[in-house]
Amino acid sequence: MEKLKNYIDGILTTPYSNNYINNYDPSTGEVFTMLPDSDKEDVDLAVQYAEKAFPGWSELSAEERAGFLFDIAALIKKNLDEFALAESRDNGKPYHLAKSVDIPRAVKNFEFFASAVTQFSSESHFTSSDVLNYTLRQPFGIAGAISPWNLPLYLFTWKIAPALASGNCVIAKPSEITPLTAFMLSEICIEAGLPRGVLNIIHGYGHKAGSAIVSHPKIKAVTFTGGTKTGRAIAGVASPMFKKLSLELGGKNPVMIFKDCNYEEMLETTVKSSFTNQGEICLCGSRIFIEKEIYDKFRKDFAEKVKALKTGDPLKEDTDIGAIVSKQHFEKILYYIDLAVREGGTIICGGNPVEIKGRCKNGWFIEPTVIEGLDHKCTPNQEEIFGPVVTLIPFETEEEVLEMANSTEYGLASVLWTGDLSRAHRMSAKIKSGIVWINCWMVRDLRTPFGGVKNSGVGREGGLEALRFFTEPKNVCLKIL
Ligand code: NAD
């Protein structure tokens, strides 16, 4: 069985403890690789090498650093098929999705920040005719990056690329549930000749390796994507140490559908916003609010389309819904479906585990599930399920839907379907979320600020926001004598 390795000081290394964690293929329920069970010793070692690498890396010109990032991007692109296959086996997502979305986006993350850093500049101004102020934007040293399992390489590189582009060294930890493409990235970095110690990838559990990154005094900033509960624990450790923190956390995104929308476009996109990647995207809409006049029509048309989705082997081209990432998450989703029924909900379609014949007979699959009849305040409509489960809720007025949409502790993304431009602007200003998609979903421009409000997070990623996060502004004030 292949044992993955850490990437420290440019070399693939075994963990200090010599212990390993089983890594499961969720489509078969079988262990297919093992990953290092790293702890504080591994993180300490990585920090020592990152410290050594920092002066050389930060003193390169932006173009020189960008050159390495472009080379990494090109090598991932060259190995697109292998990366897509690894992502699909690790996460359970359809291979065609990994190949068309996840891996190309990881390539883009490197390319985007390689270009962006060469366009990044800071401000200067005269305060009076003899006083000049200017701002230096300097990398701070070592950044910690911790990412989740749902979009493994996509989110991992979304953090690493801007941190490296800005001149920092990085200690990064992928999710212990999906380590494979992060390991492959270490091999690519070696091939690309990335200077040793600039990027260090440590595998292992959150409470061991992750927590050692967060609490290390020489790691000056932590960028984290994952659950709200974990984010709170990380903030509890990092805030008293005055670390810079970027936290991208959970969501319970509303989709608000008005009768004046482009119905066909809305229907098509709402199926995607509900069930892409098994509903395991932080941006998926999980609560669908529909204007009363079109509720019955929507309910029927939506259910028809959802029933036509094919749940099955992630490696097959015609699979729409792959496997749920882990047994534990599979059980959590089924718990919420059961709870929804106990709280008075009615299942319109789905609701059950799916048994797939052949290779995937022991995998973890759940039918795409649509539930109605629940109050917007009940637990399944307030807590994050993060699976192929959506609820339908009718509404009558703009005020009513806004109140229901804003009623959770979360505020990551929202989707609004309407043909009324005034309403679109009016509501966008009042929706409590970091992202509002009007008449579309998951349309991403990497220059835009990305992140949530309320318990969905603190800080923003993307474009200049990321480059600002990974640099420290310093004011220099000069009196001209
Ligand atoms: P998680 O919080 O369990 O784990 C995320 C990462 O944190 C993993 O690498 C884990 O090992 C690590 N970790 C766990 N405990 C830690 C600790 N005490 N200290 C340091 N690191 C620790 O989340 P998950 O289950 O992997 O991912 C699903 C969650 O991620 C969902 O809530 C989803 O909404 C959220 N998410 C948010 C966004 C966003 O952009 N806001 C994007 C994707 C996923």
PDB file of C-alpha atoms in Angstrom, residues 19 31 37 53-54 76-77 88 95 117 126 152 201 238 241 245 269 309 315 332 342 350 362 416 427 442-443 471:
ATOM      1  CA  ASN A  19       2.756   6.405  12.203  1.00  0.00           C
ATOM      2  CA  VAL A  31      -8.293   1.864   2.195  1.00  0.00           C
ATOM      3  CA  ASP A  37       0.227  10.975  11.083  1.00  0.00           C
ATOM      4  CA  ALA A  53      14.284  29.783   3.015  1.00  0.00           C
ATOM      5  CA  PHE A  54      12.445  33.053   3.677  1.00  0.00           C
ATOM      6  CA  ILE A  76      -0.321  20.292 -12.982  1.00  0.00           C
ATOM      7  CA  LYS A  77      -1.936  20.960 -16.359  1.00  0.00           C
ATOM      8  CA  SER A  88     -12.016  11.539  -7.644  1.00  0.00           C
ATOM      9  CA  TYR A  95     -13.961  12.112 -12.315  1.00  0.00           C
ATOM     10  CA  VAL A 117       1.572  39.803  -7.913  1.00  0.00           C
ATOM     11  CA  PHE A 126       2.395  63.986  -0.328  1.00  0.00           C
ATOM     12  CA  PRO A 152      -9.110  19.436  -2.021  1.00  0.00           C
ATOM     13  CA  ILE A 201       3.276  20.206   3.138  1.00  0.00           C
ATOM     14  CA  ALA A 238      -4.371  32.215  17.256  1.00  0.00           C
ATOM     15  CA  MET A 241      -1.087  35.261  19.855  1.00  0.00           C
ATOM     16  CA  LEU A 245      -6.394  35.211  10.558  1.00  0.00           C
ATOM     17  CA  THR A 269     -29.053  26.056 -12.467  1.00  0.00           C
ATOM     18  CA  LEU A 309     -29.802  12.516 -11.807  1.00  0.00           C
ATOM     19  CA  LEU A 315     -15.288   7.060 -12.587  1.00  0.00           C
ATOM     20  CA  LYS A 332     -24.252  12.570   9.451  1.00  0.00           C
ATOM     21  CA  ARG A 342     -39.122  13.565  12.575  1.00  0.00           C
ATOM     22  CA  GLY A 350     -34.534  10.653  -2.516  1.00  0.00           C
ATOM     23  CA  ASN A 362     -19.404  -1.011  -0.383  1.00  0.00           C
ATOM     24  CA  LEU A 416     -31.473  35.369  -6.185  1.00  0.00           C
ATOM     25  CA  MET A 427     -32.445  42.709  -1.972  1.00  0.00           C
ATOM     26  CA  MET A 442     -20.824  29.650  -9.013  1.00  0.00           C
ATOM     27  CA  VAL A 443     -19.785  32.187 -11.609  1.00  0.00           C
ATOM     28  CA  THR A 471       1.623  41.261   3.167  1.00  0.00           C
TER      29      THR A 471
END
